[in-house]
Amino acid sequence: MARGVKLRLHWRRLALAAIAPFVLYFAVRYARSPAACPRGFLCVPNAVGGSPSAARPYVEFSEVTSTATVYRVSSLVKSVQTPYQLVQVYDTLFFGKILTIDGALMITERDEMNYHETLVHTVMAYLPEAKRVLVIGGGDGGTVTQLVKHPNLVQIVWCEIDDVVVQFAREFFPRQTKALQDPRVRLVVQNAASFVQEAQYPIAQLNNGTFDAILIDSTDFNAAEPLFSTAFYNDCKHLLSPKGILAFNLDSPQWGQVRVATASEQMSRLFRNAYIFQVYQPTYASGHYSFMFASDEVHPFRTKPDWTAFLRKRIVTSYYNPDVHYASFLLATQLQTVLHGVPRLHQVAPDIFPYYDVPGVLGWPVATREST
């Protein structure tokens, strides 16, 4: 009898040993599946050992398209509700750290340079002798970081309403805040609308023609809403030099056509030259984003950038270059039909790019080449 019990125990041990690998396999597989995570969470590997851990994903919603983009995150690094907005930093597996404001994605470490290089260098290419630039918003520091690469600038006034965003950038995006160490940069924590209207600065009185360029890098909601008024843009214009350029971020020209077209019409009433330029921004809505370029004297194609002076600065970029510069102003037909004006490529290279008519495009006479 005892021998029979021993045999049964022996066979049980053998059976358990045989099925143990399969049990372990399915246990691990189940533990890593979304169903095993708490509701509203995603399971992601830990940095050590590869074991799963629960981390709430970051989800960005689009009211325009009724869609959502989900980012798999390893952690919510920091979250602060300021008097103006909710500022958060997430750590992700692919995009590095990302900064969000009121739930909207602002920058990622992986592709922020596309946006900032396009906004800054597209403007500065026309202003080789510029001395002073005003930056409104841009609390993450990316715009100012690109500006300090231009040695001709003697002063960069940076007006940001929420110093918590700047603190977050210093703590989590140090590559973009090294510019704060540049003696040419002066940070002013103030509401930009009142700053521009009062035309006051603690160190120097601001008069008409103070700045060679004004770059607005802001959110498009809540505290930033006063920055979209005609009165505000008119105040900015008074601070520009005669050949000055105003540029600001807009929206997706695909998903936000109404806002882009409205801004185009609005700026065309204030400036002789008002044009849209674009950037490929993978982590923004639709991956296609746009800016406004406005100036009384500088035309994006008829005014030729001094590329010799620009290239002499030996500015290192990962996205922007002279080819991308011109391409950024070339828009698809569906956008040309809703915008106030669109630069023609034949204006910069008539021997290479022929003139052509596009029926229905505003501002394009269906006539002869000489009419342009």
mmCIF file of C-alpha atoms in Angstrom:
data_model
loop_
_atom_site.group_PDB
_atom_site.id
_atom_site.type_symbol
_atom_site.label_atom_id
_atom_site.label_comp_id
_atom_site.label_asym_id
_atom_site.label_seq_id
_atom_site.Cartn_x
_atom_site.Cartn_y
_atom_site.Cartn_z
ATOM 1 C CA MET A 1 0.000 0.000 0.000
ATOM 2 C CA ALA A 2 2.777 2.387 0.940
ATOM 3 C CA ARG A 3 4.549 1.508 -2.285
ATOM 4 C CA GLY A 4 1.421 2.404 -4.294
ATOM 5 C CA VAL A 5 1.165 5.806 -2.601
ATOM 6 C CA LYS A 6 4.802 6.517 -3.364
ATOM 7 C CA LEU A 7 4.282 5.616 -7.023
ATOM 8 C CA ARG A 8 1.270 7.906 -7.297
ATOM 9 C CA LEU A 9 3.213 10.790 -5.701
ATOM 10 C CA HIS A 10 6.103 10.106 -8.045
ATOM 11 C CA TRP A 11 3.894 10.287 -11.127
ATOM 12 C CA ARG A 12 2.208 13.462 -9.834
ATOM 13 C CA ARG A 13 5.593 15.118 -9.451
ATOM 14 C CA LEU A 14 6.511 14.113 -12.979
ATOM 15 C CA ALA A 15 3.196 15.440 -14.297
ATOM 16 C CA LEU A 16 3.603 18.755 -12.467
ATOM 17 C CA ALA A 17 7.157 19.078 -13.739
ATOM 18 C CA ALA A 18 5.929 18.466 -17.279
ATOM 19 C CA ILE A 19 3.121 21.038 -17.237
ATOM 20 C CA ALA A 20 4.899 23.675 -15.111
ATOM 21 C CA PRO A 21 6.492 25.467 -18.120
ATOM 22 C CA PHE A 22 3.100 25.751 -19.818
ATOM 23 C CA VAL A 23 1.450 27.087 -16.665
ATOM 24 C CA LEU A 24 4.239 29.641 -16.260
ATOM 25 C CA TYR A 25 3.962 30.693 -19.926
ATOM 26 C CA PHE A 26 0.230 31.354 -19.782
ATOM 27 C CA ALA A 27 0.508 33.035 -16.384
ATOM 28 C CA VAL A 28 3.080 35.512 -17.705
ATOM 29 C CA ARG A 29 1.121 36.036 -20.906
ATOM 30 C CA TYR A 30 -2.053 36.758 -18.946
ATOM 31 C CA ALA A 31 -0.237 39.090 -16.563
ATOM 32 C CA ARG A 32 1.019 41.160 -19.495
ATOM 33 C CA SER A 33 -2.306 41.323 -21.291
ATOM 34 C CA PRO A 34 -4.483 44.462 -21.020
ATOM 35 C CA ALA A 35 -7.232 42.385 -19.399
ATOM 36 C CA ALA A 36 -4.975 41.743 -16.404
ATOM 37 C CA CYS A 37 -4.430 45.445 -15.758
ATOM 38 C CA PRO A 38 -6.753 47.603 -13.663
ATOM 39 C CA ARG A 39 -9.513 49.210 -15.655
ATOM 40 C CA GLY A 40 -8.293 52.388 -17.357
ATOM 41 C CA PHE A 41 -4.649 51.289 -17.207
ATOM 42 C CA LEU A 42 -2.120 49.819 -19.610
ATOM 43 C CA CYS A 43 0.519 47.261 -18.600
ATOM 44 C CA VAL A 44 4.036 48.286 -19.586
ATOM 45 C CA PRO A 45 7.397 46.658 -18.786
ATOM 46 C CA ASN A 46 9.391 48.053 -15.902
ATOM 47 C CA ALA A 47 12.866 49.352 -16.587
ATOM 48 C CA VAL A 48 14.265 46.558 -14.417
ATOM 49 C CA GLY A 49 13.550 42.908 -15.083
ATOM 50 C CA GLY A 50 10.841 43.464 -17.689
ATOM 51 C CA SER A 51 8.040 42.653 -15.254
ATOM 52 C CA PRO A 52 4.715 44.341 -15.972
ATOM 53 C CA SER A 53 3.496 47.386 -14.081
ATOM 54 C CA ALA A 54 0.334 49.441 -14.358
ATOM 55 C CA ALA A 55 0.615 52.956 -15.803
ATOM 56 C CA ARG A 56 -2.330 55.098 -16.837
ATOM 57 C CA PRO A 57 -2.010 56.049 -20.524
ATOM 58 C CA TYR A 58 -2.016 59.636 -21.722
ATOM 59 C CA VAL A 59 -4.953 60.223 -24.061
ATOM 60 C CA GLU A 60 -5.340 63.330 -26.220
ATOM 61 C CA PHE A 61 -8.842 63.958 -27.537
ATOM 62 C CA SER A 62 -9.782 65.892 -30.672
ATOM 63 C CA GLU A 63 -13.173 67.568 -30.501
ATOM 64 C CA VAL A 64 -12.968 68.390 -34.206
ATOM 65 C CA THR A 65 -12.619 64.810 -35.418
ATOM 66 C CA SER A 66 -14.100 63.001 -32.392
ATOM 67 C CA THR A 67 -10.966 60.883 -32.177
ATOM 68 C CA ALA A 68 -8.367 60.162 -29.525
ATOM 69 C CA THR A 69 -4.645 59.429 -29.597
ATOM 70 C CA VAL A 70 -3.383 57.096 -26.873
ATOM 71 C CA TYR A 71 0.231 57.244 -25.687
ATOM 72 C CA ARG A 72 1.661 54.299 -23.799
ATOM 73 C CA VAL A 73 3.483 55.815 -20.837
ATOM 74 C CA SER A 74 5.784 54.431 -18.204
ATOM 75 C CA SER A 75 4.873 57.078 -15.634
ATOM 76 C CA LEU A 76 3.256 60.417 -14.944
ATOM 77 C CA VAL A 77 6.382 62.241 -13.814
ATOM 78 C CA LYS A 78 4.812 65.408 -12.422
ATOM 79 C CA SER A 79 1.475 67.210 -12.424
ATOM 80 C CA VAL A 80 0.758 70.746 -11.190
ATOM 81 C CA GLN A 81 -2.421 72.788 -11.432
ATOM 82 C CA THR A 82 -1.334 76.421 -11.796
ATOM 83 C CA PRO A 83 -3.612 79.482 -11.644
ATOM 84 C CA TYR A 84 -3.789 79.269 -15.440
ATOM 85 C CA GLN A 85 -3.661 75.624 -16.495
ATOM 86 C CA LEU A 86 -2.870 71.999 -15.680
ATOM 87 C CA VAL A 87 0.778 71.262 -16.522
ATOM 88 C CA GLN A 88 1.927 67.637 -16.746
ATOM 89 C CA VAL A 89 5.000 65.694 -17.820
ATOM 90 C CA TYR A 90 4.834 62.028 -18.822
ATOM 91 C CA ASP A 91 7.641 59.603 -19.530
ATOM 92 C CA THR A 92 6.978 57.451 -22.592
ATOM 93 C CA LEU A 93 8.727 54.473 -24.110
ATOM 94 C CA PHE A 94 9.109 55.906 -27.621
ATOM 95 C CA PHE A 95 8.764 59.696 -27.515
ATOM 96 C CA GLY A 96 10.789 60.314 -24.366
ATOM 97 C CA LYS A 97 9.314 62.883 -22.016
ATOM 98 C CA ILE A 98 6.226 64.726 -23.204
ATOM 99 C CA LEU A 99 4.729 67.973 -21.910
ATOM 100 C CA THR A 100 0.973 68.534 -21.848
ATOM 101 C CA ILE A 101 -1.125 71.548 -20.867
ATOM 102 C CA ASP A 102 -4.768 71.063 -19.953
ATOM 103 C CA GLY A 103 -4.574 67.639 -21.551
ATOM 104 C CA ALA A 104 -3.228 68.906 -24.887
ATOM 105 C CA LEU A 105 0.155 67.719 -26.118
ATOM 106 C CA MET A 106 2.697 70.534 -26.340
ATOM 107 C CA ILE A 107 6.039 68.882 -27.086
ATOM 108 C CA THR A 108 7.810 65.545 -27.110
ATOM 109 C CA GLU A 109 11.546 65.066 -26.830
ATOM 110 C CA ARG A 110 11.488 63.102 -30.064
ATOM 111 C CA ASP A 111 10.099 65.693 -32.497
ATOM 112 C CA GLU A 112 9.937 69.136 -30.852
ATOM 113 C CA MET A 113 12.742 70.338 -33.124
ATOM 114 C CA ASN A 114 10.518 70.115 -36.225
ATOM 115 C CA TYR A 115 8.191 72.727 -34.775
ATOM 116 C CA HIS A 116 10.727 75.071 -33.192
ATOM 117 C CA GLU A 117 13.253 75.034 -36.027
ATOM 118 C CA THR A 118 10.542 75.826 -38.571
ATOM 119 C CA LEU A 119 9.024 78.670 -36.559
ATOM 120 C CA VAL A 120 12.354 80.357 -35.803
ATOM 121 C CA HIS A 121 14.642 79.816 -38.782
ATOM 122 C CA THR A 122 11.978 80.402 -41.439
ATOM 123 C CA VAL A 123 11.690 83.939 -40.061
ATOM 124 C CA MET A 124 15.340 84.569 -39.218
ATOM 125 C CA ALA A 125 16.501 83.583 -42.710
ATOM 126 C CA TYR A 126 15.025 86.892 -43.936
ATOM 127 C CA LEU A 127 16.596 88.950 -41.142
ATOM 128 C CA PRO A 128 20.382 88.431 -41.213
ATOM 129 C CA GLU A 129 20.960 91.722 -39.371
ATOM 130 C CA ALA A 130 18.158 91.434 -36.822
ATOM 131 C CA LYS A 131 19.055 92.663 -33.341
ATOM 132 C CA ARG A 132 15.995 92.182 -31.148
ATOM 133 C CA VAL A 133 13.288 89.531 -31.054
ATOM 134 C CA LEU A 134 10.240 89.198 -28.820
ATOM 135 C CA VAL A 135 9.016 85.695 -27.960
ATOM 136 C CA ILE A 136 5.496 85.393 -26.568
ATOM 137 C CA GLY A 137 4.715 82.103 -24.853
ATOM 138 C CA GLY A 138 6.995 79.187 -25.602
ATOM 139 C CA GLY A 139 7.406 78.283 -21.941
ATOM 140 C CA ASP A 140 9.087 75.000 -22.875
ATOM 141 C CA GLY A 141 12.100 77.005 -24.096
ATOM 142 C CA GLY A 142 12.316 75.458 -27.567
ATOM 143 C CA THR A 143 11.769 78.684 -29.500
ATOM 144 C CA VAL A 144 14.323 80.649 -27.497
ATOM 145 C CA THR A 145 16.807 77.770 -27.790
ATOM 146 C CA GLN A 146 16.693 78.058 -31.577
ATOM 147 C CA LEU A 147 16.955 81.862 -31.468
ATOM 148 C CA VAL A 148 20.187 81.940 -29.460
ATOM 149 C CA LYS A 149 21.847 80.100 -32.354
ATOM 150 C CA HIS A 150 21.785 83.415 -34.244
ATOM 151 C CA PRO A 151 24.842 85.430 -33.126
ATOM 152 C CA ASN A 152 23.555 88.656 -34.709
ATOM 153 C CA LEU A 153 20.834 88.967 -32.051
ATOM 154 C CA VAL A 154 21.661 91.237 -29.124
ATOM 155 C CA GLN A 155 18.441 90.859 -27.129
ATOM 156 C CA ILE A 156 15.713 88.225 -26.881
ATOM 157 C CA VAL A 157 12.773 89.234 -24.708
ATOM 158 C CA TRP A 158 10.803 86.180 -23.624
ATOM 159 C CA CYS A 159 7.311 86.866 -22.245
ATOM 160 C CA GLU A 160 5.616 83.853 -20.619
ATOM 161 C CA ILE A 161 2.507 84.046 -18.442
ATOM 162 C CA ASP A 162 3.075 80.846 -16.441
ATOM 163 C CA ASP A 163 6.473 80.408 -14.810
ATOM 164 C CA VAL A 164 5.552 76.842 -13.796
ATOM 165 C CA VAL A 165 5.884 75.801 -17.446
ATOM 166 C CA VAL A 166 9.380 77.291 -17.505
ATOM 167 C CA GLN A 167 10.231 75.470 -14.264
ATOM 168 C CA PHE A 168 8.997 72.189 -15.748
ATOM 169 C CA ALA A 169 11.144 72.775 -18.817
ATOM 170 C CA ARG A 170 14.204 73.469 -16.675
ATOM 171 C CA GLU A 171 13.644 70.303 -14.684
ATOM 172 C CA PHE A 172 12.615 67.844 -17.394
ATOM 173 C CA PHE A 173 13.733 69.347 -20.725
ATOM 174 C CA PRO A 174 17.184 70.792 -19.947
ATOM 175 C CA ARG A 175 18.238 70.680 -23.603
ATOM 176 C CA GLN A 176 15.628 73.330 -24.346
ATOM 177 C CA THR A 177 16.337 75.615 -21.413
ATOM 178 C CA LYS A 178 20.081 76.072 -21.786
ATOM 179 C CA ALA A 179 19.096 79.267 -23.591
ATOM 180 C CA LEU A 180 18.197 80.812 -20.234
ATOM 181 C CA GLN A 181 21.907 80.929 -19.463
ATOM 182 C CA ASP A 182 22.504 83.148 -22.498
ATOM 183 C CA PRO A 183 22.942 86.775 -21.319
ATOM 184 C CA ARG A 184 20.937 88.031 -24.307
ATOM 185 C CA VAL A 185 17.766 86.359 -23.006
ATOM 186 C CA ARG A 186 15.474 88.272 -20.645
ATOM 187 C CA LEU A 187 12.538 86.325 -19.212
ATOM 188 C CA VAL A 188 9.438 88.345 -18.297
ATOM 189 C CA VAL A 189 6.658 86.504 -16.443
ATOM 190 C CA GLN A 190 3.592 88.485 -17.463
ATOM 191 C CA ASN A 191 0.393 88.336 -19.456
ATOM 192 C CA ALA A 192 1.505 88.945 -23.040
ATOM 193 C CA ALA A 193 -1.594 90.927 -24.002
ATOM 194 C CA SER A 194 -0.977 93.505 -21.277
ATOM 195 C CA PHE A 195 2.783 93.423 -21.866
ATOM 196 C CA VAL A 196 2.408 94.326 -25.530
ATOM 197 C CA GLN A 197 -0.352 96.847 -24.890
ATOM 198 C CA GLU A 198 1.578 98.675 -22.204
ATOM 199 C CA ALA A 199 4.784 98.448 -24.242
ATOM 200 C CA GLN A 200 6.784 98.414 -21.033
ATOM 201 C CA TYR A 201 9.811 96.374 -20.111
ATOM 202 C CA PRO A 202 11.664 96.615 -16.766
ATOM 203 C CA ILE A 203 15.051 97.263 -18.365
ATOM 204 C CA ALA A 204 14.212 99.351 -21.420
ATOM 205 C CA GLN A 205 11.266 101.375 -22.677
ATOM 206 C CA LEU A 206 9.657 99.714 -25.690
ATOM 207 C CA ASN A 207 8.827 102.064 -28.532
ATOM 208 C CA ASN A 208 7.573 101.565 -32.061
ATOM 209 C CA GLY A 209 10.010 99.528 -34.111
ATOM 210 C CA THR A 210 11.652 97.925 -31.097
ATOM 211 C CA PHE A 211 11.692 94.369 -32.463
ATOM 212 C CA ASP A 212 12.824 92.939 -35.774
ATOM 213 C CA ALA A 213 10.646 89.879 -35.222
ATOM 214 C CA ILE A 214 7.874 88.785 -32.884
ATOM 215 C CA LEU A 215 7.332 85.038 -32.512
ATOM 216 C CA ILE A 216 4.199 83.808 -30.753
ATOM 217 C CA ASP A 217 4.372 80.228 -29.513
ATOM 218 C CA SER A 218 1.241 79.724 -27.450
ATOM 219 C CA THR A 219 -1.573 77.352 -26.685
ATOM 220 C CA ASP A 220 -4.840 78.030 -28.489
ATOM 221 C CA PHE A 221 -7.241 77.927 -25.560
ATOM 222 C CA ASN A 222 -7.989 79.313 -22.078
ATOM 223 C CA ALA A 223 -5.352 81.838 -20.945
ATOM 224 C CA ALA A 224 -4.080 82.304 -24.511
ATOM 225 C CA GLU A 225 -7.425 83.323 -26.036
ATOM 226 C CA PRO A 226 -6.777 87.121 -25.753
ATOM 227 C CA LEU A 227 -3.775 86.604 -28.052
ATOM 228 C CA PHE A 228 -6.020 85.957 -31.062
ATOM 229 C CA SER A 229 -7.693 89.354 -31.240
ATOM 230 C CA THR A 230 -7.069 91.879 -33.995
ATOM 231 C CA ALA A 231 -6.266 94.475 -31.325
ATOM 232 C CA PHE A 232 -3.464 92.289 -29.953
ATOM 233 C CA TYR A 233 -1.946 91.687 -33.384
ATOM 234 C CA ASN A 234 -2.170 95.399 -34.102
ATOM 235 C CA ASP A 235 -0.283 96.144 -30.864
ATOM 236 C CA CYS A 236 2.380 93.662 -31.970
ATOM 237 C CA LYS A 237 2.660 95.381 -35.335
ATOM 238 C CA HIS A 238 3.416 98.711 -33.652
ATOM 239 C CA LEU A 239 6.403 97.101 -31.937
ATOM 240 C CA LEU A 240 7.870 95.792 -35.205
ATOM 241 C CA SER A 241 10.583 97.498 -37.211
ATOM 242 C CA PRO A 242 9.619 98.511 -40.801
ATOM 243 C CA LYS A 243 10.968 95.227 -42.185
ATOM 244 C CA GLY A 244 9.838 93.243 -39.170
ATOM 245 C CA ILE A 245 8.069 89.881 -39.268
ATOM 246 C CA LEU A 246 5.298 88.558 -37.036
ATOM 247 C CA ALA A 247 4.930 84.764 -36.921
ATOM 248 C CA PHE A 248 2.731 82.570 -34.779
ATOM 249 C CA ASN A 249 1.484 79.005 -34.527
ATOM 250 C CA LEU A 250 -1.928 78.167 -35.942
ATOM 251 C CA ASP A 251 -3.520 74.750 -36.327
ATOM 252 C CA SER A 252 -3.674 71.709 -38.542
ATOM 253 C CA PRO A 253 -4.375 73.021 -42.061
ATOM 254 C CA GLN A 254 -6.272 69.791 -42.701
ATOM 255 C CA TRP A 255 -8.396 69.485 -39.578
ATOM 256 C CA GLY A 256 -8.455 73.157 -38.584
ATOM 257 C CA GLN A 257 -9.101 74.801 -41.947
ATOM 258 C CA VAL A 258 -11.667 77.231 -40.554
ATOM 259 C CA ARG A 259 -9.258 78.675 -38.000
ATOM 260 C CA VAL A 260 -6.387 78.760 -40.488
ATOM 261 C CA ALA A 261 -8.517 80.524 -43.108
ATOM 262 C CA THR A 262 -9.876 82.983 -40.525
ATOM 263 C CA ALA A 263 -6.364 83.894 -39.377
ATOM 264 C CA SER A 264 -5.238 84.301 -42.987
ATOM 265 C CA GLU A 265 -8.040 86.769 -43.695
ATOM 266 C CA GLN A 266 -7.512 88.553 -40.364
ATOM 267 C CA MET A 267 -3.785 89.104 -40.931
ATOM 268 C CA SER A 268 -4.226 90.147 -44.561
ATOM 269 C CA ARG A 269 -6.134 93.178 -43.277
ATOM 270 C CA LEU A 270 -3.197 94.169 -41.055
ATOM 271 C CA PHE A 271 -0.171 93.295 -43.211
ATOM 272 C CA ARG A 272 0.591 93.527 -46.918
ATOM 273 C CA ASN A 273 2.045 90.017 -46.863
ATOM 274 C CA ALA A 274 0.247 87.340 -44.861
ATOM 275 C CA TYR A 275 0.999 83.720 -45.697
ATOM 276 C CA ILE A 276 0.719 80.273 -44.160
ATOM 277 C CA PHE A 277 3.764 78.036 -43.799
ATOM 278 C CA GLN A 278 3.662 74.449 -42.643
ATOM 279 C CA VAL A 279 5.600 71.771 -40.817
ATOM 280 C CA TYR A 280 5.476 68.006 -40.593
ATOM 281 C CA GLN A 281 4.808 67.428 -36.893
ATOM 282 C CA PRO A 282 4.076 63.729 -36.294
ATOM 283 C CA THR A 283 2.697 64.091 -32.768
ATOM 284 C CA TYR A 284 0.326 66.977 -33.545
ATOM 285 C CA ALA A 285 -3.226 66.560 -34.790
ATOM 286 C CA SER A 286 -3.114 65.003 -38.281
ATOM 287 C CA GLY A 287 0.709 65.262 -38.322
ATOM 288 C CA HIS A 288 0.338 68.441 -40.385
ATOM 289 C CA TYR A 289 0.686 71.795 -38.621
ATOM 290 C CA SER A 290 0.901 75.425 -39.725
ATOM 291 C CA PHE A 291 2.156 78.896 -38.812
ATOM 292 C CA MET A 292 1.342 82.438 -39.926
ATOM 293 C CA PHE A 293 3.965 84.656 -41.575
ATOM 294 C CA ALA A 294 3.058 88.364 -41.667
ATOM 295 C CA SER A 295 5.085 91.391 -42.762
ATOM 296 C CA ASP A 296 4.627 94.647 -44.642
ATOM 297 C CA GLU A 297 8.006 94.521 -46.370
ATOM 298 C CA VAL A 298 9.112 90.882 -46.462
ATOM 299 C CA HIS A 299 7.489 88.519 -48.955
ATOM 300 C CA PRO A 300 8.266 84.798 -48.493
ATOM 301 C CA PHE A 301 9.229 84.330 -52.165
ATOM 302 C CA ARG A 302 9.866 87.762 -53.665
ATOM 303 C CA THR A 303 12.223 88.605 -50.792
ATOM 304 C CA LYS A 304 15.218 86.318 -51.096
ATOM 305 C CA PRO A 305 16.839 85.124 -47.868
ATOM 306 C CA ASP A 306 20.553 85.752 -47.517
ATOM 307 C CA TRP A 307 21.506 82.085 -47.521
ATOM 308 C CA THR A 308 25.210 82.892 -47.511
ATOM 309 C CA ALA A 309 24.834 84.770 -44.232
ATOM 310 C CA PHE A 310 22.546 82.102 -42.811
ATOM 311 C CA LEU A 311 24.837 79.185 -43.656
ATOM 312 C CA ARG A 312 27.840 81.106 -42.344
ATOM 313 C CA LYS A 313 26.306 80.831 -38.869
ATOM 314 C CA ARG A 314 26.745 77.039 -39.099
ATOM 315 C CA ILE A 315 23.468 76.407 -37.296
ATOM 316 C CA VAL A 316 22.935 72.713 -36.634
ATOM 317 C CA THR A 317 19.385 71.576 -37.406
ATOM 318 C CA SER A 318 17.677 68.225 -37.733
ATOM 319 C CA TYR A 319 14.628 69.365 -39.735
ATOM 320 C CA TYR A 320 14.991 72.843 -41.236
ATOM 321 C CA ASN A 321 17.056 73.594 -44.352
ATOM 322 C CA PRO A 322 16.704 75.923 -47.398
ATOM 323 C CA ASP A 323 14.741 73.313 -49.349
ATOM 324 C CA VAL A 324 12.291 72.774 -46.506
ATOM 325 C CA HIS A 325 12.087 76.562 -46.107
ATOM 326 C CA TYR A 326 10.547 77.090 -49.542
ATOM 327 C CA ALA A 327 8.527 73.891 -49.427
ATOM 328 C CA SER A 328 6.869 74.992 -46.191
ATOM 329 C CA PHE A 329 5.002 77.746 -48.075
ATOM 330 C CA LEU A 330 3.662 75.433 -50.794
ATOM 331 C CA LEU A 331 0.150 74.291 -49.961
ATOM 332 C CA ALA A 332 -2.201 71.721 -51.444
ATOM 333 C CA THR A 333 -4.993 72.859 -53.751
ATOM 334 C CA GLN A 334 -7.706 72.256 -51.161
ATOM 335 C CA LEU A 335 -5.926 74.706 -48.834
ATOM 336 C CA GLN A 336 -5.224 77.269 -51.528
ATOM 337 C CA THR A 337 -8.931 77.524 -52.245
ATOM 338 C CA VAL A 338 -9.769 78.632 -48.689
ATOM 339 C CA LEU A 339 -6.800 80.891 -47.917
ATOM 340 C CA HIS A 340 -6.411 84.569 -48.686
ATOM 341 C CA GLY A 341 -3.135 84.263 -50.575
ATOM 342 C CA VAL A 342 -0.606 81.605 -51.475
ATOM 343 C CA PRO A 343 2.997 82.164 -52.642
ATOM 344 C CA ARG A 344 3.775 80.829 -56.088
ATOM 345 C CA LEU A 345 6.929 78.794 -56.555
ATOM 346 C CA HIS A 346 7.559 80.365 -59.953
ATOM 347 C CA GLN A 347 8.121 83.653 -58.107
ATOM 348 C CA VAL A 348 11.424 82.362 -56.759
ATOM 349 C CA ALA A 349 12.445 80.141 -59.694
ATOM 350 C CA PRO A 350 10.435 81.031 -62.834
ATOM 351 C CA ASP A 351 12.817 79.153 -65.123
ATOM 352 C CA ILE A 352 12.262 75.897 -63.262
ATOM 353 C CA PHE A 353 8.677 76.070 -62.057
ATOM 354 C CA PRO A 354 6.087 77.181 -64.612
ATOM 355 C CA TYR A 355 3.147 79.436 -63.906
ATOM 356 C CA TYR A 356 -0.194 77.663 -63.783
ATOM 357 C CA ASP A 357 -3.770 78.566 -62.952
ATOM 358 C CA VAL A 358 -5.873 76.781 -60.378
ATOM 359 C CA PRO A 359 -9.581 77.548 -60.832
ATOM 360 C CA GLY A 360 -11.273 78.741 -57.682
ATOM 361 C CA VAL A 361 -8.141 79.796 -55.813
ATOM 362 C CA LEU A 362 -8.643 83.144 -54.089
ATOM 363 C CA GLY A 363 -6.317 85.885 -55.263
ATOM 364 C CA TRP A 364 -5.180 83.979 -58.343
ATOM 365 C CA PRO A 365 -6.445 85.637 -61.531
ATOM 366 C CA VAL A 366 -7.154 83.146 -64.278
ATOM 367 C CA ALA A 367 -5.200 85.237 -66.726
ATOM 368 C CA THR A 368 -1.652 85.603 -67.988
ATOM 369 C CA ARG A 369 1.624 84.987 -66.245
ATOM 370 C CA GLU A 370 2.360 88.718 -66.245
ATOM 371 C CA SER A 371 -0.648 89.322 -64.007
ATOM 372 C CA THR A 372 1.265 87.888 -61.048
#
